[in-house]
mmCIF file with all atom_site columns, C-alpha atoms and ligand atoms in Angstrom:
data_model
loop_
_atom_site.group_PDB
_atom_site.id
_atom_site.type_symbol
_atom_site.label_atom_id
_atom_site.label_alt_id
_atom_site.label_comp_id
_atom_site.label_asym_id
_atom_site.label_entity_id
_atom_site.label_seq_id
_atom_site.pdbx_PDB_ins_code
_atom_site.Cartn_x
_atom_site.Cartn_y
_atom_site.Cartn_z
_atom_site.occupancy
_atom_site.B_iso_or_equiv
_atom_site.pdbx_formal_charge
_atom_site.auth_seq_id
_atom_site.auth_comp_id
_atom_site.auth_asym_id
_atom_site.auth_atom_id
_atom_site.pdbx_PDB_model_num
ATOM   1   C CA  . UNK A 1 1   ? -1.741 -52.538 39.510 1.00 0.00 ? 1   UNK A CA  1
ATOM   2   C CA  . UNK A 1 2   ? -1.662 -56.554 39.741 1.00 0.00 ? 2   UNK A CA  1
ATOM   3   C CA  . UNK A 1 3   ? 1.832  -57.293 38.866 1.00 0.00 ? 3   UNK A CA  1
ATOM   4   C CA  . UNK A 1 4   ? 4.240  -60.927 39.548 1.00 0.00 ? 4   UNK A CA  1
ATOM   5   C CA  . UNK A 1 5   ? 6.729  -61.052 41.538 1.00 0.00 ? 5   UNK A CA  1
ATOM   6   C CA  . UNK A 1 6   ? 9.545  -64.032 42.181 1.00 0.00 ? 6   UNK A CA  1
ATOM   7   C CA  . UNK A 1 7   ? 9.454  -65.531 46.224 1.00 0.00 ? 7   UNK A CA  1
ATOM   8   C CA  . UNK A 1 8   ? 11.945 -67.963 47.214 1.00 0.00 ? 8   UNK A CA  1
ATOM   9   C CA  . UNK A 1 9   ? 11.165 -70.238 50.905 1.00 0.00 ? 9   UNK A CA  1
ATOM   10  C CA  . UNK A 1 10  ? 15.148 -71.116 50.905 1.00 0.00 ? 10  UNK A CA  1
ATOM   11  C CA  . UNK A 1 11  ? 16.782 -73.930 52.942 1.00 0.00 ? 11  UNK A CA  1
ATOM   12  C CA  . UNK A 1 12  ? 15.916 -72.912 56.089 1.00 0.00 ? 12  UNK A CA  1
ATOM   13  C CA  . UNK A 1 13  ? 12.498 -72.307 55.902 1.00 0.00 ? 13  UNK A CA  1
ATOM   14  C CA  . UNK A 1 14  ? 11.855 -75.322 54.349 1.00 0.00 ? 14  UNK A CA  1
ATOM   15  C CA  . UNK A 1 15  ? 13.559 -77.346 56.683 1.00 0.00 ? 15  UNK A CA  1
ATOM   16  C CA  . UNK A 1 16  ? 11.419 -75.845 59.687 1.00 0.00 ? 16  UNK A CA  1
ATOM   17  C CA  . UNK A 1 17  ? 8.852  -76.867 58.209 1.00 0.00 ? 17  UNK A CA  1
ATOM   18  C CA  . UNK A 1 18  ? 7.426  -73.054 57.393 1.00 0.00 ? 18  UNK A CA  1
ATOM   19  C CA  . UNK A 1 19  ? 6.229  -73.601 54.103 1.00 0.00 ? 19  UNK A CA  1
ATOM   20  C CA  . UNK A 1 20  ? 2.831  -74.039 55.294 1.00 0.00 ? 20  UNK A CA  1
ATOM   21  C CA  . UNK A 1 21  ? 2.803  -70.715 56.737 1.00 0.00 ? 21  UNK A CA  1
ATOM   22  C CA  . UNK A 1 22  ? 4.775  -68.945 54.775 1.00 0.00 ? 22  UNK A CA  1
ATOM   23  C CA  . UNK A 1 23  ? 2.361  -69.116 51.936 1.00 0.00 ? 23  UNK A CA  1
ATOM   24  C CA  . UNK A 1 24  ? -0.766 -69.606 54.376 1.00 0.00 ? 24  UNK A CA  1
ATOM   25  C CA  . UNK A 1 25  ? 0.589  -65.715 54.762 1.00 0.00 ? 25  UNK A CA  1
ATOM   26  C CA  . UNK A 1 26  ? 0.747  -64.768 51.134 1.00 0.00 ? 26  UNK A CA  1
ATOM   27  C CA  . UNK A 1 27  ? -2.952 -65.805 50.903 1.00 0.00 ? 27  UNK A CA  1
ATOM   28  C CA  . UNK A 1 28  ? -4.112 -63.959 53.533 1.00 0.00 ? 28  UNK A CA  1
ATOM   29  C CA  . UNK A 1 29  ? -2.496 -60.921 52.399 1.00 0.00 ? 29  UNK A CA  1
ATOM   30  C CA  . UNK A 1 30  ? -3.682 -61.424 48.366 1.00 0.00 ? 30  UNK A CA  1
ATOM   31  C CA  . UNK A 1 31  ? -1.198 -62.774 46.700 1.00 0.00 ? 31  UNK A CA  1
ATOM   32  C CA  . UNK A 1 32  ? -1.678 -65.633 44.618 1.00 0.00 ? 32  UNK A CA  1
ATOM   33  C CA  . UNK A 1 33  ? 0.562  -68.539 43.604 1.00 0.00 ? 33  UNK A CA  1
ATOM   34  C CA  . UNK A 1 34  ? 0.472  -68.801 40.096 1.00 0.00 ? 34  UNK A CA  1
ATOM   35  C CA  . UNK A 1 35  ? 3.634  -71.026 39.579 1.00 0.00 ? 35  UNK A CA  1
ATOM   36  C CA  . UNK A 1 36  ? 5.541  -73.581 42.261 1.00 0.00 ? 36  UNK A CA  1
ATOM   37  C CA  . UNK A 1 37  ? 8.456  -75.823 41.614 1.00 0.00 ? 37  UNK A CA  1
ATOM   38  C CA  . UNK A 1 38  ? 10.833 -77.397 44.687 1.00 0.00 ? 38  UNK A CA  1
ATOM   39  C CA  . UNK A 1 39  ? 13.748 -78.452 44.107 1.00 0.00 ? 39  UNK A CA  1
ATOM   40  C CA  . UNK A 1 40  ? 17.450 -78.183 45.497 1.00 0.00 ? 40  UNK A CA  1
ATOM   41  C CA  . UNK A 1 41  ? 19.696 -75.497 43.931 1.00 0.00 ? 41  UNK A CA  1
ATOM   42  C CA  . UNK A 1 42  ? 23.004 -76.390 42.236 1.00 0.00 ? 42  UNK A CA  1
ATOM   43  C CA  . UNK A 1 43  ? 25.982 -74.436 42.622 1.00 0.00 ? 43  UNK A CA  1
ATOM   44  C CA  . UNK A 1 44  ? 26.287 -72.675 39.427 1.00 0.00 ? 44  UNK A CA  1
ATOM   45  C CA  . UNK A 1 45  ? 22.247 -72.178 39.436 1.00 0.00 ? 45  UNK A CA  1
ATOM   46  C CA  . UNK A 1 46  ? 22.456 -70.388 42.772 1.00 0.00 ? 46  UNK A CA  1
ATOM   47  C CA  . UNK A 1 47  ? 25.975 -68.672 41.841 1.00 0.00 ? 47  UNK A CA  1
ATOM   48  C CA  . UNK A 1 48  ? 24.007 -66.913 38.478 1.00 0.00 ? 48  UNK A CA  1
ATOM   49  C CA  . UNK A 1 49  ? 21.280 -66.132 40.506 1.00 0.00 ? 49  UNK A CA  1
ATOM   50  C CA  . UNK A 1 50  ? 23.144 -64.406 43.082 1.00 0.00 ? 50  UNK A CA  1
ATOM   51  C CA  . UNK A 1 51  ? 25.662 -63.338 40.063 1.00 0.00 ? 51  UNK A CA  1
ATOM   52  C CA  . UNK A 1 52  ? 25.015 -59.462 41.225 1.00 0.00 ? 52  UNK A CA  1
ATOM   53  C CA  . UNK A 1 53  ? 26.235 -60.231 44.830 1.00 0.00 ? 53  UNK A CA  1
ATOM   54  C CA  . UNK A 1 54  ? 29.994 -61.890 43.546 1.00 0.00 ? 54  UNK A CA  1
ATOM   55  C CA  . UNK A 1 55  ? 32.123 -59.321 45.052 1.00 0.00 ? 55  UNK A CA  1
ATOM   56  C CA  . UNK A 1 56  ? 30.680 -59.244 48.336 1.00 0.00 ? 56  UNK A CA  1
ATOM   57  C CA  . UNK A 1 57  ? 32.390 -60.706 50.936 1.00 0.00 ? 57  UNK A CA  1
ATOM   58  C CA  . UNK A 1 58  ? 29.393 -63.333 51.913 1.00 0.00 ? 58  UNK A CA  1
ATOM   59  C CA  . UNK A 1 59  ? 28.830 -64.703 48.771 1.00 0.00 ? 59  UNK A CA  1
ATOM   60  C CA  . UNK A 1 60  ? 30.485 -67.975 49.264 1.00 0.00 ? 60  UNK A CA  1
ATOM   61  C CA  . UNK A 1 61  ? 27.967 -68.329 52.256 1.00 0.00 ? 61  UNK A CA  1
ATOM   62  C CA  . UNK A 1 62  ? 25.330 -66.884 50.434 1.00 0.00 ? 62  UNK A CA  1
ATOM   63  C CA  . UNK A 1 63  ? 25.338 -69.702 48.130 1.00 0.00 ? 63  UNK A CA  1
ATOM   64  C CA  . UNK A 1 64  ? 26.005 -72.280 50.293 1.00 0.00 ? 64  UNK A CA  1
ATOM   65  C CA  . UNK A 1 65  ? 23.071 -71.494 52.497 1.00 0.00 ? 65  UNK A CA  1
ATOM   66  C CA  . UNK A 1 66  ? 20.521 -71.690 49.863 1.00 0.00 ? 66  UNK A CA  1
ATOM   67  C CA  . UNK A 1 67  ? 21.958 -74.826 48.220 1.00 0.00 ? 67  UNK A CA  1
ATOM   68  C CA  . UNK A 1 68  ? 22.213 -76.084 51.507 1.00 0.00 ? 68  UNK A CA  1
ATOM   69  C CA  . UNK A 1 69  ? 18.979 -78.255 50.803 1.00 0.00 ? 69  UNK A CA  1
ATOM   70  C CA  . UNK A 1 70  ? 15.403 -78.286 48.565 1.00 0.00 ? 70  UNK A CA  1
ATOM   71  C CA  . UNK A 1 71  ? 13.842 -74.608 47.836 1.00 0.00 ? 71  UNK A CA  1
ATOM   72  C CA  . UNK A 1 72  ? 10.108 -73.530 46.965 1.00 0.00 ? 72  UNK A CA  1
ATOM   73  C CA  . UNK A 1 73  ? 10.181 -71.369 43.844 1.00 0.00 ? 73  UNK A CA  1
ATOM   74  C CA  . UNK A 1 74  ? 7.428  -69.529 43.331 1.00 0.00 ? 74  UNK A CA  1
ATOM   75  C CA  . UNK A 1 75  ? 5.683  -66.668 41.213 1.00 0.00 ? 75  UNK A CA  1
ATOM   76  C CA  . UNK A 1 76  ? 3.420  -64.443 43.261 1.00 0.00 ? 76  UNK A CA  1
ATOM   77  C CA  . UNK A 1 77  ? 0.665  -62.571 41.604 1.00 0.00 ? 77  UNK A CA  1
ATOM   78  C CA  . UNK A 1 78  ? -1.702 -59.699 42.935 1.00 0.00 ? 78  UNK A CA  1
ATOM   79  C CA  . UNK A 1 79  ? -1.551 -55.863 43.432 1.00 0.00 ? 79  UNK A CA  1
ATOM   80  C CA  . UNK A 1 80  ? 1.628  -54.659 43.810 1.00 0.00 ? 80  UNK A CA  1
ATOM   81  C CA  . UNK A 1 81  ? 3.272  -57.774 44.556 1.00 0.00 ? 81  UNK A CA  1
ATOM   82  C CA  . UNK A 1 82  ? 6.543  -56.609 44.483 1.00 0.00 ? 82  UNK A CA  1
ATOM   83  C CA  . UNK A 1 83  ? 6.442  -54.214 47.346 1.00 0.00 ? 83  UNK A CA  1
ATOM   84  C CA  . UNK A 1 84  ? 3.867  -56.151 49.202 1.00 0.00 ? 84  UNK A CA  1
ATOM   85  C CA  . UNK A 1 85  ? 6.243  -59.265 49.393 1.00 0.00 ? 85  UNK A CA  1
ATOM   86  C CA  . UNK A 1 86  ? 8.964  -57.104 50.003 1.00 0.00 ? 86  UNK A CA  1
ATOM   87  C CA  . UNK A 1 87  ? 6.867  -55.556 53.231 1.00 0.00 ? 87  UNK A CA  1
ATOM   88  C CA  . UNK A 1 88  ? 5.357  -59.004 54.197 1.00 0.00 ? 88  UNK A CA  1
ATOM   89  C CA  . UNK A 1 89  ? 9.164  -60.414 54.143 1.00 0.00 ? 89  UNK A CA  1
ATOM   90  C CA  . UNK A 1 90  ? 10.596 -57.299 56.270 1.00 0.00 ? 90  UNK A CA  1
ATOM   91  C CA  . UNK A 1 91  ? 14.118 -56.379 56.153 1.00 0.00 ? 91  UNK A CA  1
ATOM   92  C CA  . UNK A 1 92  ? 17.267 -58.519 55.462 1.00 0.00 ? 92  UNK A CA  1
ATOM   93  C CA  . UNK A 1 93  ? 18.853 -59.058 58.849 1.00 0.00 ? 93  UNK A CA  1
ATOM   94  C CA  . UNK A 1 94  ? 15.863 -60.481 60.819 1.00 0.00 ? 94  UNK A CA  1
ATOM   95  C CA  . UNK A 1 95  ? 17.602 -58.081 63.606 1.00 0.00 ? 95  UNK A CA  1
ATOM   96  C CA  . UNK A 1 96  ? 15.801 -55.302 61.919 1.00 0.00 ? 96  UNK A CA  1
ATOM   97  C CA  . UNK A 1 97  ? 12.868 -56.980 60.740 1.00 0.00 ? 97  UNK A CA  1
ATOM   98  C CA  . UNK A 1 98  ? 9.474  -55.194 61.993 1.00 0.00 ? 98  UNK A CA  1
ATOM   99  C CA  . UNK A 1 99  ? 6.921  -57.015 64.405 1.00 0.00 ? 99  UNK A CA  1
ATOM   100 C CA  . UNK A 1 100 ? 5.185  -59.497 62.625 1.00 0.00 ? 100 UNK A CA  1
ATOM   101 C CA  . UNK A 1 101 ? 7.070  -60.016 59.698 1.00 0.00 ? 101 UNK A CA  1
ATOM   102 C CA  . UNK A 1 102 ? 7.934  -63.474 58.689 1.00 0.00 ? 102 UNK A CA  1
ATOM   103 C CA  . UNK A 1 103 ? 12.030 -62.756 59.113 1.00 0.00 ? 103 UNK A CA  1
ATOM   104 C CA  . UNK A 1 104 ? 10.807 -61.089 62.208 1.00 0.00 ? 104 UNK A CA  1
ATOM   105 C CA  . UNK A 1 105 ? 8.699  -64.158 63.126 1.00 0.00 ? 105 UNK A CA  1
ATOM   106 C CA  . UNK A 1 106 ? 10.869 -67.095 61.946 1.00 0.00 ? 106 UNK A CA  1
ATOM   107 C CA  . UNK A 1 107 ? 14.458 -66.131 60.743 1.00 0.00 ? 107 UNK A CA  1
ATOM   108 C CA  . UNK A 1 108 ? 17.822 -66.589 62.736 1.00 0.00 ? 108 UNK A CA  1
ATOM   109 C CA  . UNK A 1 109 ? 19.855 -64.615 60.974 1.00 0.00 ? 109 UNK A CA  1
ATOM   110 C CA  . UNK A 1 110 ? 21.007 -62.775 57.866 1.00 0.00 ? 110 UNK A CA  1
ATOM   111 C CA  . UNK A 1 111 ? 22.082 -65.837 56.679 1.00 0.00 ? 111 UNK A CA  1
ATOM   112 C CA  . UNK A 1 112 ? 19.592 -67.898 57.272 1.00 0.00 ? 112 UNK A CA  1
ATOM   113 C CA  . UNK A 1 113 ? 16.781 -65.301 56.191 1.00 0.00 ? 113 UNK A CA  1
ATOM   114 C CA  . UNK A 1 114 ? 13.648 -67.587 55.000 1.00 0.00 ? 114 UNK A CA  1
ATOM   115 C CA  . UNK A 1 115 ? 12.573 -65.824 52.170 1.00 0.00 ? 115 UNK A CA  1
ATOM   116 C CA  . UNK A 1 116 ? 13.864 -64.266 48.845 1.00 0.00 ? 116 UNK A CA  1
ATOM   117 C CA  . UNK A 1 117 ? 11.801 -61.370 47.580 1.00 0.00 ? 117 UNK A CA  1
ATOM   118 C CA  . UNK A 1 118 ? 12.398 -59.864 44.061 1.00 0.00 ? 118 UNK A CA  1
ATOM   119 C CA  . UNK A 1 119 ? 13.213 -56.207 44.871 1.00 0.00 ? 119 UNK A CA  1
ATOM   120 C CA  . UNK A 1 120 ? 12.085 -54.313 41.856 1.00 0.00 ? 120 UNK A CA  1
ATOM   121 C CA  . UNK A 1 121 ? 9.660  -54.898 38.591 1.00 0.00 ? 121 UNK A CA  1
ATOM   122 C CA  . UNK A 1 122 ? 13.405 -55.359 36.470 1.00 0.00 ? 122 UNK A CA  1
ATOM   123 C CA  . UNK A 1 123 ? 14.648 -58.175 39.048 1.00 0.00 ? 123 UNK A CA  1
ATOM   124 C CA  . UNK A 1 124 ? 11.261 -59.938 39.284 1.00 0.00 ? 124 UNK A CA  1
ATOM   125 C CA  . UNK A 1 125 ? 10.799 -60.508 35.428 1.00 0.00 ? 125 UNK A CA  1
ATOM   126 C CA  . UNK A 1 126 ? 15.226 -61.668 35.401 1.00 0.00 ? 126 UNK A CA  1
ATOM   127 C CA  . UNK A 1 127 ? 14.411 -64.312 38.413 1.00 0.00 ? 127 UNK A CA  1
ATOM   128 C CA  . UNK A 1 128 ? 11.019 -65.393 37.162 1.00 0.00 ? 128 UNK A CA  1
ATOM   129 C CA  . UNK A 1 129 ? 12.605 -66.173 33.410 1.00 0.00 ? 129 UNK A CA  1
ATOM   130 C CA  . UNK A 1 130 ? 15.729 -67.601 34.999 1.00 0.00 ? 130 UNK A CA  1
ATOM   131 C CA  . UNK A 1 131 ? 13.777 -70.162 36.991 1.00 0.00 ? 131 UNK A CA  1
ATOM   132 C CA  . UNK A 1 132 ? 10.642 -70.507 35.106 1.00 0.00 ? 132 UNK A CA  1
ATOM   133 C CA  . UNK A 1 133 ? 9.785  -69.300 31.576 1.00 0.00 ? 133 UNK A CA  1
ATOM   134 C CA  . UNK A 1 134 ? 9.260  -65.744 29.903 1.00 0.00 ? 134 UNK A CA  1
ATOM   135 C CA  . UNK A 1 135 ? 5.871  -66.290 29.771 1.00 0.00 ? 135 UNK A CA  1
ATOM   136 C CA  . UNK A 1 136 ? 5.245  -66.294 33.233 1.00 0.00 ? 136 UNK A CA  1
ATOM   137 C CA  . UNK A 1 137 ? 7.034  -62.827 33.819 1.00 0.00 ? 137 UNK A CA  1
ATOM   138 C CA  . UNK A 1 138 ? 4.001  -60.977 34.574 1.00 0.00 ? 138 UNK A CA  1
HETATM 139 P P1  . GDP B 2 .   ? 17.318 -59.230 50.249 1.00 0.00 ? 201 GDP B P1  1
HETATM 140 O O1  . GDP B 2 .   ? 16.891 -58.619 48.945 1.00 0.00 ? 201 GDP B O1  1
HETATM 141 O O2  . GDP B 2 .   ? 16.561 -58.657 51.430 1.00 0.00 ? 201 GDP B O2  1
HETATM 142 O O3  . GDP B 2 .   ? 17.276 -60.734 50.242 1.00 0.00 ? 201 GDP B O3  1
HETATM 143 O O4  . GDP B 2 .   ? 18.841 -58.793 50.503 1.00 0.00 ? 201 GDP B O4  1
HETATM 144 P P2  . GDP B 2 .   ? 20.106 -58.613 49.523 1.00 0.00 ? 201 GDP B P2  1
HETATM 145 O O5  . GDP B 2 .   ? 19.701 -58.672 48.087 1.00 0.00 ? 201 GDP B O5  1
HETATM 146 O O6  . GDP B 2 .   ? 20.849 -57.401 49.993 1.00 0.00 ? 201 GDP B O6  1
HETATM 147 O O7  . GDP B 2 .   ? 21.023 -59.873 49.878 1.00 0.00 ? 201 GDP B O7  1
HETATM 148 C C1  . GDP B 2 .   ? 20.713 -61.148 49.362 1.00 0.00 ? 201 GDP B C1  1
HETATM 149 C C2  . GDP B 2 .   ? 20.893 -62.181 50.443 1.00 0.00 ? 201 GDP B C2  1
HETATM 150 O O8  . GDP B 2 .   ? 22.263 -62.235 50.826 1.00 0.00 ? 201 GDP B O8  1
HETATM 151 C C3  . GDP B 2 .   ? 20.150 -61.868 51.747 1.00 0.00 ? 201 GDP B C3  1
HETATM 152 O O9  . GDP B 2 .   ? 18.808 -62.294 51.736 1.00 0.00 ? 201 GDP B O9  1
HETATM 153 C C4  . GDP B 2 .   ? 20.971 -62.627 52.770 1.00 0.00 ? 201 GDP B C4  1
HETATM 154 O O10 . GDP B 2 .   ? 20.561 -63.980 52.905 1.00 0.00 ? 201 GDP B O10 1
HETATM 155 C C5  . GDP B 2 .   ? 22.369 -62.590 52.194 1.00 0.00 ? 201 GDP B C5  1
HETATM 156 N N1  . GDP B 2 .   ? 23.167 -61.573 52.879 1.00 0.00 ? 201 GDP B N1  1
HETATM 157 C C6  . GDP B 2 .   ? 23.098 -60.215 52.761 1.00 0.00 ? 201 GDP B C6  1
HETATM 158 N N2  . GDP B 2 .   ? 23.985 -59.612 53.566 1.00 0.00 ? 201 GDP B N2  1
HETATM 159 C C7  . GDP B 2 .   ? 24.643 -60.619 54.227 1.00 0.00 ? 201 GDP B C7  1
HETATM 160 C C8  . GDP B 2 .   ? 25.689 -60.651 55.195 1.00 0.00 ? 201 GDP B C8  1
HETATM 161 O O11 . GDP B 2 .   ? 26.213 -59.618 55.629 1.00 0.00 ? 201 GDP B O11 1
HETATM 162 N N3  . GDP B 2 .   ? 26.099 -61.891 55.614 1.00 0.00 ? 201 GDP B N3  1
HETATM 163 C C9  . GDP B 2 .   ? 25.533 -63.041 55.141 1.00 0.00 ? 201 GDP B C9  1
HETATM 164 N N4  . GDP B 2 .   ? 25.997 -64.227 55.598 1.00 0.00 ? 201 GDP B N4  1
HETATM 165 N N5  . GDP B 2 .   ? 24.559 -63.053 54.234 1.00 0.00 ? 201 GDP B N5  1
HETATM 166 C C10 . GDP B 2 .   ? 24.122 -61.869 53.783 1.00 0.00 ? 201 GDP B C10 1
#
């Protein structure tokens, strides 16, 4: 099923220089960029973004990390998106990332993570219309 999905390269990754790569690696793997926009976060943007992380104890880092400096917002297209992003990304704490995953590959840690996959079809089409427009929710 080709379905969208919503892919953040946050602060860190775009400092490093990894954008190239990043999506170099979403190519490769068949997903498609359909929509792109950098830009740097603002507090209250990143703060309703992250609204369903409030009560946890890192959310003041959480949000200063990825405001921390410019983003690449993008909408990823191509068969099951969701999950393949998801598996291409690799798990939250780069610690636990599998071999050849780009947290794996390029994160330092939880914090500092790279990438920001949506995690289910009801997430991706919320983060896609709260950056970009309805129409683009896939
Ligand atoms: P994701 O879907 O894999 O990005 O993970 P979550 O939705 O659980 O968490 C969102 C983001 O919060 C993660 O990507 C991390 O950057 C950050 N995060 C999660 N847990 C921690 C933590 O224990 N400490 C810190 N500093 N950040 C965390």
């Amino acid at each position: 099923m080709t379905e969208r999905t919503f892919s953040i390269i946050k602060p860190d990754g775009v400092r490093r220089n990894l954008i190239g790569r990043i999506v170099g690696r979403f190519e490769e793997e068949g997903l498609k960029v359909v929509a792109a926009q950098m830009k740097r976060l603002g507090r209250y943007e990143a703060e309703g973004f992250y609204a369903i992380h409030k009560e946890r104890p890192f959310f003041g880092e959480l949000v200063e990390s990825v405001t921390s400096g410019p983003v690449l917002l993008m909408v990823l297209e191509g068969e099951n998106a969701i999950l393949k992003n998801r598996e291409i990304m690799g798990a939250t704490n780069p610690a636990d990332a599998a071999e050849g995953t780009i947290r794996k590959l390029y994160s330092q840690s939880i914090g500092e993570n790279t990438v920001h996959g949506s995690d289910a079809p009801e997430t991706a089409a919320t983060e896609i219309a709260w950056f970009f427009a309805q129409s683009l929710v896939g």
